[in-house]
CSV table of C-alpha atoms in Angstrom, one decimal:
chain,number,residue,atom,x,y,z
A,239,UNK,CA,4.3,-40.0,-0.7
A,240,UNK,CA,1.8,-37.2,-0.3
A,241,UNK,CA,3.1,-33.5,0.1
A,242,UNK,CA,2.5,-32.6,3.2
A,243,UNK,CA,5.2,-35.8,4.5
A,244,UNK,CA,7.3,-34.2,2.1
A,245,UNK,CA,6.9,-31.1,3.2
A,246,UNK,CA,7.5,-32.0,7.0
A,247,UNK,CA,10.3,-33.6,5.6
A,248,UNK,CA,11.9,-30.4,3.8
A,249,UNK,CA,11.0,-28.0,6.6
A,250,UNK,CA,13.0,-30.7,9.3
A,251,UNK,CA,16.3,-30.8,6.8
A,252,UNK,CA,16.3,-27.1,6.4
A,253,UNK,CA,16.0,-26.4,10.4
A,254,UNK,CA,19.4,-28.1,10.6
A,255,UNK,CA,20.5,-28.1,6.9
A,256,UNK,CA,20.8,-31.5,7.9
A,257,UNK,CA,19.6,-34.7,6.1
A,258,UNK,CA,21.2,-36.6,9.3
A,259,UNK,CA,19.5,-34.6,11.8
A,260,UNK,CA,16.2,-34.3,10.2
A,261,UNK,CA,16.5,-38.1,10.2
A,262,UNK,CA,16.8,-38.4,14.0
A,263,UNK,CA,14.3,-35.7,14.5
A,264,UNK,CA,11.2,-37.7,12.5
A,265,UNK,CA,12.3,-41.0,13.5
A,266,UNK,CA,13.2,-41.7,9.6
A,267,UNK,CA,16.1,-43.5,8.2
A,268,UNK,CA,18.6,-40.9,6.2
A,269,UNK,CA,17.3,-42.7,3.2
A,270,UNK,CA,13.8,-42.1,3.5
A,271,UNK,CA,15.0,-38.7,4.1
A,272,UNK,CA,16.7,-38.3,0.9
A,273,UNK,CA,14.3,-40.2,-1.2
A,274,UNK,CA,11.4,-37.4,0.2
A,275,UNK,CA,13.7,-34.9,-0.9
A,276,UNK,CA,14.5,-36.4,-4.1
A,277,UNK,CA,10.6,-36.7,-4.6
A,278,UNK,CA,9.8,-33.2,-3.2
A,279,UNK,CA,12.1,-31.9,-5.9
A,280,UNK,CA,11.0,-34.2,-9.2
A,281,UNK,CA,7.3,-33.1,-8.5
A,282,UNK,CA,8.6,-29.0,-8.1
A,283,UNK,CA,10.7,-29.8,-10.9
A,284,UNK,CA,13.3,-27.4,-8.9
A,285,UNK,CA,16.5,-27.8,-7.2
A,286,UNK,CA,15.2,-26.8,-3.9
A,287,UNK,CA,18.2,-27.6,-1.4
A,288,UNK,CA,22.3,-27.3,-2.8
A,289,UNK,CA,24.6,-30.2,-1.7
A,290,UNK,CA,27.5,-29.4,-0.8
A,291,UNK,CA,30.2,-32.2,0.8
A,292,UNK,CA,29.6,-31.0,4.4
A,293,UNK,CA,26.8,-29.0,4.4
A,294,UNK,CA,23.6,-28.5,2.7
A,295,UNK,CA,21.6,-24.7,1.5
A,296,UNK,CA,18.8,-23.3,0.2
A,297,UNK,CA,18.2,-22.0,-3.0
A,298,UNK,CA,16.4,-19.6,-4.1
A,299,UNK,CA,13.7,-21.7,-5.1
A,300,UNK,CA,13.9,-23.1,-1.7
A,301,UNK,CA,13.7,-20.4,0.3
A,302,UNK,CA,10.7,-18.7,-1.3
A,303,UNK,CA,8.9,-22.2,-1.2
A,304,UNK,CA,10.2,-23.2,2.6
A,305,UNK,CA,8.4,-20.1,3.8
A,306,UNK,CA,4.9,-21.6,2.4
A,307,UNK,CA,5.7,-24.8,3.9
A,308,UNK,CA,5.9,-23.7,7.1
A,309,UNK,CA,2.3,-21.6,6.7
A,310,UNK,CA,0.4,-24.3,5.1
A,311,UNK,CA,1.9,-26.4,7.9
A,312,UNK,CA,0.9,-24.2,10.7
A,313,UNK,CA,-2.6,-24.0,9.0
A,314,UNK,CA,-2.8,-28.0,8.9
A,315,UNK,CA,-1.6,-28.1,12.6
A,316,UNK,CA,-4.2,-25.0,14.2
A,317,UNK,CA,-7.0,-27.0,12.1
A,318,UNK,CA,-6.6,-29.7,13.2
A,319,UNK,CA,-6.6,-28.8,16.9
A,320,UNK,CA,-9.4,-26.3,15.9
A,321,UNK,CA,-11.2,-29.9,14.6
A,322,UNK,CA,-9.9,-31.8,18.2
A,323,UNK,CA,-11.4,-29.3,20.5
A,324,UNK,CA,-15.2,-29.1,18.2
A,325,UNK,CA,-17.3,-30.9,21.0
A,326,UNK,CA,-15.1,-29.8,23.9
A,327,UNK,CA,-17.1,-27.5,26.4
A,328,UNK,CA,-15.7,-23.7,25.9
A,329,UNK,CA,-14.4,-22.9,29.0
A,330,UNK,CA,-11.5,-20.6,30.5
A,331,UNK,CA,-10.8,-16.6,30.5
A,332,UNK,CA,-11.1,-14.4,28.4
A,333,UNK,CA,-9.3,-10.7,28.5
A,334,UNK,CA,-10.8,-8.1,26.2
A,335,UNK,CA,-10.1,-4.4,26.3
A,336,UNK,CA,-11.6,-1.4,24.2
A,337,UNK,CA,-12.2,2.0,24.2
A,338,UNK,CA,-14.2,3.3,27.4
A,339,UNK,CA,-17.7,4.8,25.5
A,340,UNK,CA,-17.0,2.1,22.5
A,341,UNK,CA,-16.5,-0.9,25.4
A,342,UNK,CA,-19.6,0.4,27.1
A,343,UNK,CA,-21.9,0.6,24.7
A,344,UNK,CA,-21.2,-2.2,22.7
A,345,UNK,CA,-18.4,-4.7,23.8
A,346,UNK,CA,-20.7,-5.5,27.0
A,347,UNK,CA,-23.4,-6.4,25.4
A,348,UNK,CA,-21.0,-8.9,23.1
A,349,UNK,CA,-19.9,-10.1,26.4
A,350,UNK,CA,-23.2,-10.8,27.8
A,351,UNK,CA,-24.5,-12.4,25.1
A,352,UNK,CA,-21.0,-14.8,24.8
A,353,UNK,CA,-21.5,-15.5,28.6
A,354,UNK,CA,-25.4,-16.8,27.9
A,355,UNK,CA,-23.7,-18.9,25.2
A,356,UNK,CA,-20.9,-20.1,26.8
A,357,UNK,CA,-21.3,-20.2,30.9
A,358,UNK,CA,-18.4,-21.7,31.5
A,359,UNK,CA,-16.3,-18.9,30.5
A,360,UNK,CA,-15.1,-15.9,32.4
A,361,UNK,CA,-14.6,-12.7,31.0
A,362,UNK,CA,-12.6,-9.5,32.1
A,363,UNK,CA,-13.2,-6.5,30.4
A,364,UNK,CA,-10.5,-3.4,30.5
A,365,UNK,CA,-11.8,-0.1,29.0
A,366,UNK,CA,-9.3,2.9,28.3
A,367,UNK,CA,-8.9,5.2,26.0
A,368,UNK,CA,-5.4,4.4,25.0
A,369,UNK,CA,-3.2,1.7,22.8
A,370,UNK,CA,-2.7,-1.3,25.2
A,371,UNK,CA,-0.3,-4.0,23.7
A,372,UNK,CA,-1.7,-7.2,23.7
A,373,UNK,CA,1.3,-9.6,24.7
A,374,UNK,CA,2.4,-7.3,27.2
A,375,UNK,CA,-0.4,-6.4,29.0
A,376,UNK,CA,-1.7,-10.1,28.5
A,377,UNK,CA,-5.2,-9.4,26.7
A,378,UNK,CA,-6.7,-11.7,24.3
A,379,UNK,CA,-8.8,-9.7,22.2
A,380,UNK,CA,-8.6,-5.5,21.8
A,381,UNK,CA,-10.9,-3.1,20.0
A,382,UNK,CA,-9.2,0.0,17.7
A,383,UNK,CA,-10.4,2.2,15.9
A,384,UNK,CA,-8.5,4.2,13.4
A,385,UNK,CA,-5.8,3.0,11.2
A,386,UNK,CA,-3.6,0.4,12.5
A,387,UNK,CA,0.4,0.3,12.6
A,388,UNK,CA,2.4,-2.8,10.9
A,389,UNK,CA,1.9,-5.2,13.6
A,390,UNK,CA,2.4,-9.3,14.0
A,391,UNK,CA,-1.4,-9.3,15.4
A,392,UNK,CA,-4.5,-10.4,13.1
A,393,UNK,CA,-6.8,-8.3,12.9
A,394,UNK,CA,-10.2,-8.2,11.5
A,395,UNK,CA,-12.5,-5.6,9.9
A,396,UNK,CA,-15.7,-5.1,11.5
A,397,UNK,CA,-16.8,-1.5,10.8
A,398,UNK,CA,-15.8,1.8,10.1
A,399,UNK,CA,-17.0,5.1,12.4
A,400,UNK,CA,-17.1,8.9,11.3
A,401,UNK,CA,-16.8,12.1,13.6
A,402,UNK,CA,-19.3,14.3,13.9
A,403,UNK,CA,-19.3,18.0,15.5
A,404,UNK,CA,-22.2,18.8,17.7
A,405,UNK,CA,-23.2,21.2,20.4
A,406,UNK,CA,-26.8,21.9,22.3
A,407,UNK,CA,-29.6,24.0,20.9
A,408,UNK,CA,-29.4,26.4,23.6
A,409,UNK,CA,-25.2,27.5,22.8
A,410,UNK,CA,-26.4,27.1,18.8
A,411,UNK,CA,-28.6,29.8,19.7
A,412,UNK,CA,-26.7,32.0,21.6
A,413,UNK,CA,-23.3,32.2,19.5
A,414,UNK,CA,-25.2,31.0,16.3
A,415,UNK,CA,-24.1,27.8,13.8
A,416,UNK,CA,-20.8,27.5,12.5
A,417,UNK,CA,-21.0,27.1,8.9
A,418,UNK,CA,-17.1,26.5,8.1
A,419,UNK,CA,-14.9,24.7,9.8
A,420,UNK,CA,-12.7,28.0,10.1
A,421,UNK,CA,-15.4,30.0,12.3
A,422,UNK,CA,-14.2,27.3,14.9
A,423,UNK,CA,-12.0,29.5,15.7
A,424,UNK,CA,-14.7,32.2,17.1
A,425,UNK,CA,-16.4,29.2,19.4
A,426,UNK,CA,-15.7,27.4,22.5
A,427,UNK,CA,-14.7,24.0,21.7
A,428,UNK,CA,-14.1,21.2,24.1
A,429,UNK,CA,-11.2,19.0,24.3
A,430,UNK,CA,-11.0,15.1,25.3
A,431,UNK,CA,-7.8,16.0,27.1
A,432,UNK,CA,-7.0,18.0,30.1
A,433,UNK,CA,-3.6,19.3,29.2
A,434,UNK,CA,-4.2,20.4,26.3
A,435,UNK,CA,-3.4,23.6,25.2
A,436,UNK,CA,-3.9,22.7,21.6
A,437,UNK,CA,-5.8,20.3,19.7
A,438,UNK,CA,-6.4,19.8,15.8
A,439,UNK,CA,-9.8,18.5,13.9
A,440,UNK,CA,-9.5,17.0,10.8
A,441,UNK,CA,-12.6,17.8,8.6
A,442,UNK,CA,-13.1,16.8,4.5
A,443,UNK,CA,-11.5,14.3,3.0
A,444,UNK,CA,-7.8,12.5,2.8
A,445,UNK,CA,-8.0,14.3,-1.1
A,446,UNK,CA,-9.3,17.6,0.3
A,447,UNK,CA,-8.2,17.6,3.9
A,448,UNK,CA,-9.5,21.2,6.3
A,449,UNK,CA,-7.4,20.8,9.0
A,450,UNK,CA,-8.3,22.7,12.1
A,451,UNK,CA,-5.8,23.9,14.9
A,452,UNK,CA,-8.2,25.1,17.8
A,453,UNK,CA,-7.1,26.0,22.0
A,454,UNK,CA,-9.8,24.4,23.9
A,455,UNK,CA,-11.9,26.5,26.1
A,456,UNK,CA,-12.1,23.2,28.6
A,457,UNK,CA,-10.3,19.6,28.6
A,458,UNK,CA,-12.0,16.8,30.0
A,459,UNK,CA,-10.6,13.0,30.5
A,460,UNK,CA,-13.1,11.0,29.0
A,461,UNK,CA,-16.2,11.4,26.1
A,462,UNK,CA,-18.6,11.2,28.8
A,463,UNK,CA,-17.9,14.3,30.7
A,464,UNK,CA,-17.5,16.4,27.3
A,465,UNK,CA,-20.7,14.8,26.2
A,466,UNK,CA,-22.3,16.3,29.1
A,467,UNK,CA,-20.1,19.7,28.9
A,468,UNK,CA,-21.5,19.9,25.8
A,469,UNK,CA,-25.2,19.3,26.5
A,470,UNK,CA,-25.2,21.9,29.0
A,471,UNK,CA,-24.1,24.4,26.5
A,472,UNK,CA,-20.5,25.1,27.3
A,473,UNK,CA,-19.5,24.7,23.9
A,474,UNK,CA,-18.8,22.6,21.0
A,475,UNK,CA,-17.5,18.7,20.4
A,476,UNK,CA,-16.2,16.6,18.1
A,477,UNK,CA,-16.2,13.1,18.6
A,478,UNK,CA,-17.0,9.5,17.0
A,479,UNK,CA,-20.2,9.7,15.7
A,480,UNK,CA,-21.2,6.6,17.6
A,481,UNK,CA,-20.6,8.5,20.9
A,482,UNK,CA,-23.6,11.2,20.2
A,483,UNK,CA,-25.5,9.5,18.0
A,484,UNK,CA,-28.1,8.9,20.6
A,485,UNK,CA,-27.7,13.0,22.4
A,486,UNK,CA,-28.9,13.8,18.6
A,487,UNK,CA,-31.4,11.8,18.1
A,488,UNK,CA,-33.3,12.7,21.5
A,489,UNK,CA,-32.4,16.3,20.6
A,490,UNK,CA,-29.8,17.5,23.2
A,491,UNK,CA,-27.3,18.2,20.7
A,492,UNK,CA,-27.2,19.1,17.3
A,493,UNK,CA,-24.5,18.5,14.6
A,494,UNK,CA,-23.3,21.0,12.8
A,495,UNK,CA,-20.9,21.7,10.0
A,496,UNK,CA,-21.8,17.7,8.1
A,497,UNK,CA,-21.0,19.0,5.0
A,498,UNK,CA,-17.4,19.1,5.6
A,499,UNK,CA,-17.5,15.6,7.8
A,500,UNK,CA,-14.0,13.5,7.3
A,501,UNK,CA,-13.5,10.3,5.6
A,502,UNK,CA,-14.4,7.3,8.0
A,503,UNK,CA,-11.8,5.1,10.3
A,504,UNK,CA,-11.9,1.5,10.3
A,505,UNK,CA,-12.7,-0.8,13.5
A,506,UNK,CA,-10.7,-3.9,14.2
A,507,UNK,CA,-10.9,-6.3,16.2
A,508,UNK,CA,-7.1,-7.2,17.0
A,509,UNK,CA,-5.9,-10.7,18.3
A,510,UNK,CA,-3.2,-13.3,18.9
A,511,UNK,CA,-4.9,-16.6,17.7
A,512,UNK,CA,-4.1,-18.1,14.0
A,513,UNK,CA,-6.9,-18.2,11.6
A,514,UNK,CA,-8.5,-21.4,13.9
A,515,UNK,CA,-7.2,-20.5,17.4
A,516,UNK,CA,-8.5,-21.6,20.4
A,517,UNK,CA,-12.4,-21.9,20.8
A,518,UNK,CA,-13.0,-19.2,23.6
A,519,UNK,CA,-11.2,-16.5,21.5
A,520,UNK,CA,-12.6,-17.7,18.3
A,521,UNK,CA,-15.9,-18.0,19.1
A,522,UNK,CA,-16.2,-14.6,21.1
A,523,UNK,CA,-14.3,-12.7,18.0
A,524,UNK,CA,-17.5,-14.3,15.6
A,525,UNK,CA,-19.6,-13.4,18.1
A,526,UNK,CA,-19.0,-9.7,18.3
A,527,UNK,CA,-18.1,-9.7,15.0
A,528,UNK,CA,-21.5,-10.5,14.3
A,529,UNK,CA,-22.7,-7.9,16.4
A,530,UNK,CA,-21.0,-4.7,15.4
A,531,UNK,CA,-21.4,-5.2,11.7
A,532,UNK,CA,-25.2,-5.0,12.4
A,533,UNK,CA,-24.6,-1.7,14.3
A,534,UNK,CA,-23.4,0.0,11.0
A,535,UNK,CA,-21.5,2.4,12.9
A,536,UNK,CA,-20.6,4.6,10.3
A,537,UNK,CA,-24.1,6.2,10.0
């Protein structure tokens, strides 16, 4: 008998602690059903189920191994349909969602590229700049950056992003270059947030943390109109490094105050699917994947 009957076997008996109905549920005599038992048990060298005269438990021993049954089976089961659908046409639709500036600038490439590949796919794309829960909202794949809660979604590591302060030459040189994170406090700063009336930036590291508390001069709703705030000299940002890298390299804003920049976030890519999952979500994860791990966001 080879151990995954056996364990189909055990994993049937203990969703009824039932030899009988595990029986009826394979399609097995109650003596083939014992006798995988009886095997599954002499190879473990472990009492794995107690018999009682109506009833049968786990042990110990039983419940710690029943709990790897049903992964490895699960495993066996998504590759296999992972193995079924192989030369099937990817086709269907796909929900992503991301962060607006992040899903701009590089989800929609990733989605153009996954559309060349697979044409037969269709792809919706929702970008906001807040936590959107996957089951309920009914997305497929999301994008987060930072660290992420205890969750029952996969996620994989693709990157890791910094913040960087900046503001234009021209404000630089009309109310001079911070040079701690403290003479914040005699600047305009501007806040991704209209209401607030407060906002904190975290500079150094998680060991030597520089904490900020600052009252914005002006709130905006999104990293785009700060951005631009910012490059017309109304005052001083701090955002994801990804989000100006390109304002400081053609020269419209300058960072200031690296020395004390904070440890780096991780990106995920967060998902439903199992390890092998179904081929559009799979092959769009690898895809993008791919893609932002080239970026090397964290410069």
């Amino acid at each position: 008998m080879d151990d995954i009957y056996l364990m189909t076997v055990f994993v049937a008996v203990c969703d009824g602690l039932s030899f009988a109905g595990a029986a009826r549920t394979l399609d097995l005599s109650a003596a083939a059903v014992t006798r995988a038992i009886q095997t599954l048990e002499r190879r473990r060298r472990v009492a794995l189920l107690v018999r009682h005269t109506r009833r049968v438990t786990l042990s110990e021993a039983g419940r710690r191994y029943l709990e790897d049954a049903r992964t490895l089976l699960r495993l066996i089961a998504d590759a296999e349909a992972a193995a079924s659908d192989a030369n099937v046409v990817t086709r269907g639709h796909l929900r992503v969602t991301a962060p607006v500036l992040f899903g701009r600038l590089f989800v929609v490439p990733g989605i153009a590229d996954y559309l060349r590949r697979y044409p037969e796919m269709t792809v919706a794309a929702t970008f906001v700049d807040r936590t959107v829960n996957l089951i309920d909202e009914g997305f497929d794949v999301a994008i987060r950056i930072g660290q992420l809660p205890d969750s029952g979604m996969k996620a994989l590591k693709v990157g890791e992003v910094g913040r960087t302060a900046c503001a234009s030459p021209d404000y630089l040189s009309r109310h001079g270059v911070p040079q701690h994170p403290t003479d914040l406090h005699k600047h305009r700063t501007l806040a991704i947030d209209v209401a607030a009336q407060q906002v904190v930036w975290k500079f150094g590291s998680r060991q030597s943390p520089m904490p900020v508390k600052l009252k914005p001069a002006c709130g905006f709703t999104g990293s785009d109109a700060a951005i631009a705030a910012a490059e017309l000299g109304l005052g001083i940002v701090y955002l994801p490094t990804y989000q100006v890298r390109e304002k400081m390299d053609g020269g419209s804003l300058t960072p200031v105050l690296t020395a004390f920049a904070s440890d780096t976030v991780p990106i995920h890519l967060l998902h439903r699917e199992s390890r092998f999952g179904s081929s559009k979500v799979r092959h769009f994860i690898e895809l993008l994947a791919e893609r932002l791990r080239a970026e090397r966001l964290s410069r």
